[in-house]
Coordinates of C-alpha atoms in Angstrom, one line a residue:
S40 CA 9.3 17.0 10.2
T41 CA 8.9 19.1 7.1
W42 CA 5.2 19.8 7.3
G43 CA 5.8 23.4 6.4
I44 CA 7.6 22.7 3.1
S45 CA 5.9 24.5 0.2
S46 CA 4.3 22.5 -2.6
V47 CA 6.5 24.4 -5.1
R48 CA 9.7 23.3 -3.3
M49 CA 8.4 19.8 -3.1
R50 CA 7.7 19.6 -6.8
A51 CA 11.1 21.1 -7.7
F52 CA 12.8 18.5 -5.5
L53 CA 10.8 15.6 -6.9
L54 CA 11.4 16.7 -10.5
Q55 CA 15.2 16.8 -9.8
R56 CA 15.0 13.3 -8.4
R57 CA 13.6 12.0 -11.7
T58 CA 17.1 12.1 -13.2
I59 CA 18.7 9.8 -10.6
V60 CA 19.6 6.3 -11.8
G61 CA 21.1 3.2 -10.1
V62 CA 20.9 2.9 -6.3
A63 CA 18.4 5.5 -5.3
N64 CA 19.7 6.3 -1.7
T65 CA 21.5 9.6 -1.3
R66 CA 21.3 10.3 2.4
L67 CA 23.2 7.2 3.7
T68 CA 26.0 5.0 2.5
P69 CA 25.5 1.3 1.7
P70 CA 27.2 0.2 5.0
Q71 CA 25.0 2.6 6.9
L72 CA 21.9 1.3 5.2
Q73 CA 22.9 -2.3 5.8
Q74 CA 23.5 -1.5 9.5
S75 CA 20.1 0.2 9.8
V76 CA 18.3 -3.0 8.7
K77 CA 20.3 -4.9 11.3
N78 CA 19.1 -2.5 13.9
W79 CA 15.4 -2.7 12.9
M80 CA 14.6 -5.4 15.4
G81 CA 15.8 -6.3 18.9
K82 CA 15.9 -9.6 20.6
Y83 CA 13.0 -12.0 20.5
G84 CA 10.4 -11.6 23.2
A85 CA 7.2 -13.4 23.8
G86 CA 4.3 -12.5 21.6
P87 CA 2.1 -13.9 18.7
L88 CA 5.2 -14.7 16.6
T89 CA 7.2 -17.8 17.5
Q90 CA 10.9 -17.3 17.6
A91 CA 11.2 -19.0 14.2
E92 CA 8.6 -16.7 12.7
F93 CA 10.3 -13.7 14.3
E94 CA 13.6 -14.7 12.8
K95 CA 12.1 -15.4 9.5
F96 CA 10.6 -11.9 9.4
A97 CA 14.1 -10.5 10.1
T98 CA 16.0 -12.6 7.6
D99 CA 13.5 -13.1 4.8
G100 CA 11.6 -9.8 5.2
W101 CA 8.2 -11.5 5.5
V102 CA 6.3 -14.1 7.4
L103 CA 2.9 -15.7 7.0
K104 CA 0.8 -16.1 10.1
P105 CA -1.8 -18.8 9.4
Q106 CA -5.4 -18.5 10.8
F107 CA -4.4 -15.4 12.8
L108 CA -7.5 -13.2 12.9
P109 CA -10.9 -14.1 14.1
H110 CA -13.3 -14.6 11.1
S111 CA -15.9 -12.4 13.0
V112 CA -13.5 -9.4 12.8
L113 CA -12.9 -10.0 9.1
E114 CA -16.6 -10.3 8.5
G115 CA -17.0 -6.8 9.9
A116 CA -14.5 -5.5 7.3
I117 CA -16.4 -7.4 4.6
Q118 CA -19.6 -5.7 5.6
S119 CA -17.9 -2.3 5.4
V120 CA -16.6 -3.1 2.0
T121 CA -20.0 -4.4 0.8
D122 CA -21.6 -1.1 2.0
L123 CA -18.9 0.9 0.1
V124 CA -19.6 -1.0 -3.1
D125 CA -23.4 -0.6 -2.8
K126 CA -23.0 3.1 -2.1
L127 CA -20.8 3.4 -5.2
A128 CA -23.3 1.5 -7.3
H129 CA -26.2 3.8 -6.3
R130 CA -24.1 6.9 -6.9
L131 CA -23.2 5.6 -10.4
H132 CA -26.8 4.7 -11.1
Q133 CA -28.1 8.1 -9.9
A134 CA -25.6 9.9 -12.1
G135 CA -26.7 7.8 -15.1
K136 CA -23.3 6.1 -15.5
I137 CA -24.8 2.6 -15.2
S138 CA -28.2 1.1 -15.9
D139 CA -28.2 -1.5 -13.1
P140 CA -26.7 -1.2 -9.6
C141 CA -26.8 -5.0 -9.2
S142 CA -27.7 -4.6 -5.5
N143 CA -28.3 -8.3 -4.9
A144 CA -25.1 -9.5 -6.5
G145 CA -23.2 -9.6 -3.2
F146 CA -19.6 -9.1 -2.1
H147 CA -18.0 -11.5 -4.6
K148 CA -19.7 -10.3 -7.8
Q149 CA -21.3 -6.8 -7.5
L150 CA -18.2 -4.9 -8.4
I151 CA -17.5 -7.1 -11.4
L152 CA -21.0 -6.3 -12.7
L153 CA -20.4 -2.6 -12.1
E154 CA -17.1 -2.6 -13.9
K155 CA -18.7 -4.2 -16.9
Q156 CA -20.9 -1.1 -17.1
F157 CA -18.4 1.5 -15.9
P158 CA -14.7 0.7 -16.7
H159 CA -12.3 1.0 -13.8
A160 CA -15.1 1.3 -11.2
S161 CA -12.7 -0.6 -8.9
V162 CA -10.3 2.3 -9.0
L163 CA -13.0 4.5 -7.4
L164 CA -13.0 2.1 -4.5
H165 CA -9.2 1.9 -4.3
K166 CA -8.9 5.7 -4.1
H167 CA -11.8 6.0 -1.6
G168 CA -9.8 7.6 1.3
V169 CA -12.3 7.4 4.2
L170 CA -11.4 4.5 6.5
P171 CA -14.6 2.6 7.4
E172 CA -15.2 1.2 10.9
G173 CA -14.9 -2.4 9.9
I174 CA -11.3 -1.9 8.6
Q175 CA -10.5 0.2 11.7
K176 CA -11.4 -2.8 13.8
V177 CA -9.0 -5.1 11.9
W178 CA -6.2 -2.5 12.1
E179 CA -6.5 -1.9 15.8
H180 CA -7.1 -5.6 16.7
E181 CA -5.0 -6.6 19.8
K182 CA -3.3 -9.5 18.0
M183 CA -2.3 -7.3 15.1
L184 CA -0.8 -4.6 17.4
D185 CA 0.9 -7.3 19.5
V186 CA 2.8 -8.4 16.4
A187 CA 3.9 -4.7 15.8
S188 CA 4.9 -4.3 19.4
Q189 CA 6.8 -7.6 19.3
I190 CA 8.8 -6.6 16.2
Y191 CA 9.5 -3.0 17.2
G192 CA 9.9 -3.8 20.9
W193 CA 7.3 -3.5 23.6
E194 CA 9.0 -0.4 24.9
N195 CA 8.0 1.6 21.8
D196 CA 4.8 3.5 21.0
I197 CA 3.2 2.3 17.8
V198 CA 1.5 4.5 15.1
G199 CA -0.6 3.6 12.1
H200 CA 0.9 4.7 8.8
P201 CA -1.3 6.9 6.5
V202 CA -0.8 4.5 3.5
W203 CA -3.6 1.9 3.9
N204 CA -5.3 0.3 1.0
L205 CA -8.4 -1.6 0.0
R206 CA -7.4 -3.7 -3.0
C207 CA -10.3 -4.5 -5.3
K208 CA -8.7 -7.0 -7.7
T209 CA -11.3 -7.7 -10.3
P210 CA -10.6 -10.3 -13.0
E211 CA -7.7 -9.3 -15.3
A212 CA -9.9 -9.0 -18.4
L213 CA -11.9 -6.3 -16.6
S214 CA -9.3 -4.5 -14.6
Q215 CA -6.9 -4.3 -17.6
G216 CA -3.9 -4.4 -15.3
Q217 CA -5.1 -1.7 -13.0
A218 CA -5.0 -4.1 -10.0
T219 CA -1.9 -6.1 -10.8
V220 CA 1.0 -4.5 -9.0
P221 CA 4.5 -5.2 -10.5
W222 CA 7.7 -5.9 -8.7
H223 CA 8.5 -3.0 -6.3
Q224 CA 9.7 -2.0 -2.9
D225 CA 7.1 -0.1 -0.8
S226 CA 9.8 2.5 -0.1
S227 CA 9.5 3.6 -3.7
Y228 CA 6.2 5.3 -2.9
L229 CA 7.6 7.3 0.1
D230 CA 10.1 10.1 0.8
E231 CA 13.7 9.1 1.2
G232 CA 13.7 10.2 4.8
S233 CA 11.8 7.1 5.7
W234 CA 13.6 4.5 3.6
D235 CA 15.9 3.3 6.3
K236 CA 13.1 3.0 8.9
L237 CA 11.2 -0.2 9.4
L238 CA 7.6 -0.1 8.2
I239 CA 5.5 -3.2 8.9
T240 CA 2.8 -4.1 6.4
A241 CA 0.0 -6.5 7.2
W242 CA -1.5 -7.9 4.0
I243 CA -4.9 -9.3 4.8
P244 CA -7.1 -11.1 2.2
L245 CA -10.8 -10.9 2.7
V246 CA -11.1 -14.1 0.6
D247 CA -8.8 -17.1 0.1
A248 CA -5.9 -15.6 -1.8
T249 CA -4.4 -18.1 -4.3
A250 CA -2.1 -18.0 -7.3
K251 CA -5.1 -18.2 -9.6
N252 CA -6.9 -15.1 -8.1
G253 CA -3.8 -13.0 -7.8
C254 CA -2.0 -13.6 -4.5
M255 CA 1.4 -12.0 -3.7
Q256 CA 4.9 -13.1 -4.6
V257 CA 7.9 -12.1 -2.4
V258 CA 11.7 -12.3 -3.0
S259 CA 13.2 -13.3 0.4
G260 CA 16.1 -11.4 1.7
G261 CA 15.8 -8.5 -0.8
H262 CA 15.8 -6.0 2.1
L263 CA 19.1 -7.0 3.7
S264 CA 21.3 -4.5 1.9
G265 CA 19.0 -1.7 3.2
V266 CA 19.0 -0.2 -0.3
T267 CA 16.0 1.2 -2.2
A268 CA 16.8 0.2 -5.8
H269 CA 16.1 2.3 -8.9
H270 CA 12.4 2.2 -9.9
T271 CA 10.6 3.6 -12.9
C272 CA 7.1 4.9 -13.4
C273 CA 4.4 4.3 -14.5
V274 CA 3.7 0.7 -15.6
G275 CA 1.3 0.3 -18.5
G276 CA -1.9 2.2 -17.9
T277 CA -1.4 2.4 -14.1
W278 CA 0.0 4.6 -11.4
Y279 CA 2.5 2.0 -10.2
T280 CA 6.3 2.1 -9.8
E281 CA 8.3 -0.8 -11.1
L282 CA 11.5 -2.5 -10.0
T283 CA 12.9 -4.5 -13.0
E284 CA 14.2 -8.0 -12.6
D285 CA 17.6 -6.9 -13.8
E286 CA 17.7 -4.1 -11.3
M287 CA 16.6 -6.4 -8.5
K288 CA 19.5 -8.8 -9.3
S289 CA 22.2 -6.2 -9.8
T290 CA 21.3 -3.8 -7.0
L291 CA 19.6 -5.9 -4.3
G292 CA 21.5 -9.1 -5.0
V293 CA 18.4 -11.3 -5.2
D294 CA 16.9 -13.3 -8.1
P295 CA 13.2 -13.0 -8.8
K296 CA 13.4 -16.6 -10.1
N297 CA 13.5 -17.5 -6.4
A298 CA 10.3 -15.7 -5.6
V299 CA 7.9 -17.4 -3.2
T300 CA 4.2 -17.5 -4.1
C301 CA 2.4 -16.6 -0.9
E302 CA -1.1 -18.1 -0.9
V303 CA -2.9 -16.7 2.1
P304 CA -6.1 -18.4 3.3
F305 CA -8.9 -16.3 4.7
G306 CA -8.1 -15.5 8.4
S307 CA -4.3 -15.6 7.8
V308 CA -2.1 -12.5 7.6
L309 CA 1.1 -11.9 5.5
F310 CA 3.5 -9.6 7.3
L311 CA 6.3 -7.9 5.3
N312 CA 8.7 -5.0 5.5
N313 CA 9.0 -2.0 3.3
L314 CA 12.2 -3.0 1.4
V315 CA 11.5 -6.6 0.5
P316 CA 10.6 -6.9 -3.2
H317 CA 7.1 -8.1 -3.9
R318 CA 4.3 -8.1 -6.5
S319 CA 0.8 -9.4 -7.1
L320 CA -0.1 -12.0 -9.7
P321 CA -3.0 -11.3 -12.2
N322 CA -6.5 -12.4 -11.2
L323 CA -7.3 -15.2 -13.6
S324 CA -10.4 -16.3 -11.6
D325 CA -14.0 -15.2 -12.3
S326 CA -14.4 -13.4 -8.9
I327 CA -12.8 -10.6 -6.9
R328 CA -9.7 -11.0 -4.8
W329 CA -10.3 -8.5 -2.0
S330 CA -7.5 -7.6 0.4
L331 CA -6.4 -4.9 2.8
D332 CA -2.9 -3.6 3.4
L333 CA -2.4 -1.9 6.7
R334 CA 0.9 -0.5 8.1
W335 CA 2.6 0.5 11.4
Q336 CA 5.8 2.2 12.4
R337 CA 7.6 3.4 15.6
F338 CA 6.3 6.6 17.0
G339 CA 8.4 9.6 16.1
E340 CA 10.0 8.3 12.9
P341 CA 9.3 9.9 9.5
N342 CA 6.5 8.3 7.6
G343 CA 7.6 9.4 4.2
F344 CA 4.4 11.2 3.5
D345 CA 5.3 14.8 4.6
G346 CA 2.8 17.3 3.6
I347 CA 0.2 14.7 2.8
K348 CA -1.0 12.9 6.0
E349 CA 0.4 12.3 9.4
S350 CA 0.4 8.9 11.2
I351 CA -2.0 8.0 14.0
L352 CA -1.1 6.8 17.5
M353 CA -2.4 3.3 17.9
R354 CA -0.7 1.9 21.0
T355 CA 1.4 3.3 23.8
A356 CA 4.1 1.4 25.6
S357 CA 2.5 2.3 29.0
D358 CA -1.1 1.4 27.9
R359 CA -1.6 -1.6 25.7
S360 CA -5.4 -1.0 25.8
Y361 CA -5.1 2.5 24.3
K362 CA -7.6 3.0 21.5
P363 CA -6.8 5.2 18.5
N364 CA -8.9 8.3 17.9
W365 CA -10.1 7.6 14.4
T366 CA -12.7 10.5 14.2
E367 CA -10.8 13.1 12.1
W368 CA -7.9 10.9 10.8
A369 CA -10.2 8.4 9.2
Q370 CA -12.0 11.1 7.3
K371 CA -8.9 12.7 5.7
N372 CA -8.4 11.4 2.1
R373 CA -4.7 11.0 1.5
Q374 CA -5.4 10.3 -2.2
T375 CA -6.7 13.8 -2.7
A376 CA -3.9 15.4 -0.7
A377 CA -1.3 13.4 -2.7
R378 CA -2.8 14.4 -6.0
D379 CA -3.0 18.1 -5.1
L380 CA 0.7 18.2 -4.2
V381 CA 1.8 17.3 -7.8
A382 CA -1.1 17.7 -10.2
E383 CA -3.1 20.6 -11.5
P384 CA -6.2 21.0 -9.3
P385 CA -9.3 20.2 -11.3
K386 CA -11.6 23.1 -12.1
E387 CA -14.4 21.0 -10.7
E388 CA -14.2 17.8 -8.7
D389 CA -15.3 14.7 -10.6
E390 CA -16.5 12.1 -8.2
F391 CA -16.1 9.5 -10.9
D392 CA -12.6 10.3 -11.9
T393 CA -10.7 7.0 -12.1
T394 CA -7.2 8.4 -12.2
I395 CA -4.6 8.4 -9.4
S396 CA -1.5 10.5 -9.0
G397 CA 1.0 11.4 -6.3
P398 CA 4.6 12.4 -5.6
W399 CA 6.1 9.0 -6.4
M400 CA 5.4 9.7 -10.0
L401 CA 7.9 12.5 -10.0
R402 CA 10.4 10.7 -7.9
W403 CA 11.4 8.2 -10.6
P404 CA 12.1 8.3 -14.4
M405 CA 8.8 8.4 -16.2
V406 CA 9.2 5.7 -18.9
N407 CA 5.5 5.6 -19.7
H408 CA 3.0 8.4 -19.9
N409 CA -0.7 7.5 -19.4
R410 CA -4.0 8.9 -18.3
H411 CA -2.9 8.9 -14.6
T412 CA 0.2 11.1 -15.4
R413 CA -1.4 13.6 -17.7
A414 CA -2.5 15.9 -14.9
L415 CA 1.0 16.2 -13.4
K416 CA 2.6 19.6 -13.3
N417 CA 5.8 20.2 -15.3
V418 CA 5.6 16.9 -17.1
S419 CA 6.2 16.8 -20.8
S420 CA 3.6 15.1 -22.8
S421 CA 6.2 14.0 -25.3
W422 CA 7.7 11.3 -23.1
T423 CA 7.9 7.9 -24.6
K424 CA 4.9 5.6 -24.3
A425 CA 5.7 2.0 -23.4

């Protein structure tokens, strides 16, 4: 672990990494990376995934588990999100940012009405770093942890990764691309020390996720080389990294033309790894596509978020009934910690600041400079705007 690394050294390292092109990996050779992926999973053992589903996750890098979570558990998460939106509405109203909190609009519409009055209100929810109880219950649900244990091996302790997200995908005309994530590998947001380790993501919609409202697309097998391809930053007016289609074909050996559109009904869960290329489609509906992404890894492996936030123990091999201690961990806002590592600290915290920044922005060539990148230290404002 490098928890003691200074922020100055970290920034210098990341700025140096901006000049790297092509295959991004520097620690391991391509044969070593390919072998690491082969070693990610052991033999199939009984659990929630059938043998066919288990093998699909290994070979394709993703698997959809239909009608997996009890609706009652998801309703708890929906209630937590509804409370977050309502609290945000009242804060905006009290601060004079909006004229109407739209308190009776409900889960499917309130945030849309807020965003019409205060642009990018959805970003404020996305960067809200305190993990509410309803989402905790989804993450620690026995069936979810059983999938993690089945993939990693029941003999391993399981930890929750600090990168969890509430995705507030308002209609494209309102979000202006802020909620449409381009092609990428999740590893592009993490330190290289974690790139060859398996990170399991559970993508959980809180509504029916369809092609129309912006579900995910995945390119099967894009992880098998073990390589993290060259990415760039930041797409359009966002904080996102991007993996170009040409780079995907030349470096990962897969063609985005073969992408699978993963429509995920409410109650179902899409599981995917950290190297398989994926993106979200634009929300062309008139309502919000709400979703969660929650992650696990083996205990003791680097989480790629050194100096920002540690992982949390969620299950031990000796005690499957172990309950995580959320008290302090859930309150630590990783978004603020990530920003402070690379950006000039604000003279005064603005609770309505709708920008996001973090170390990934300095890890890749900056091909587009926008409002999210302007606070970065040692970044030239003369970089080309896309």
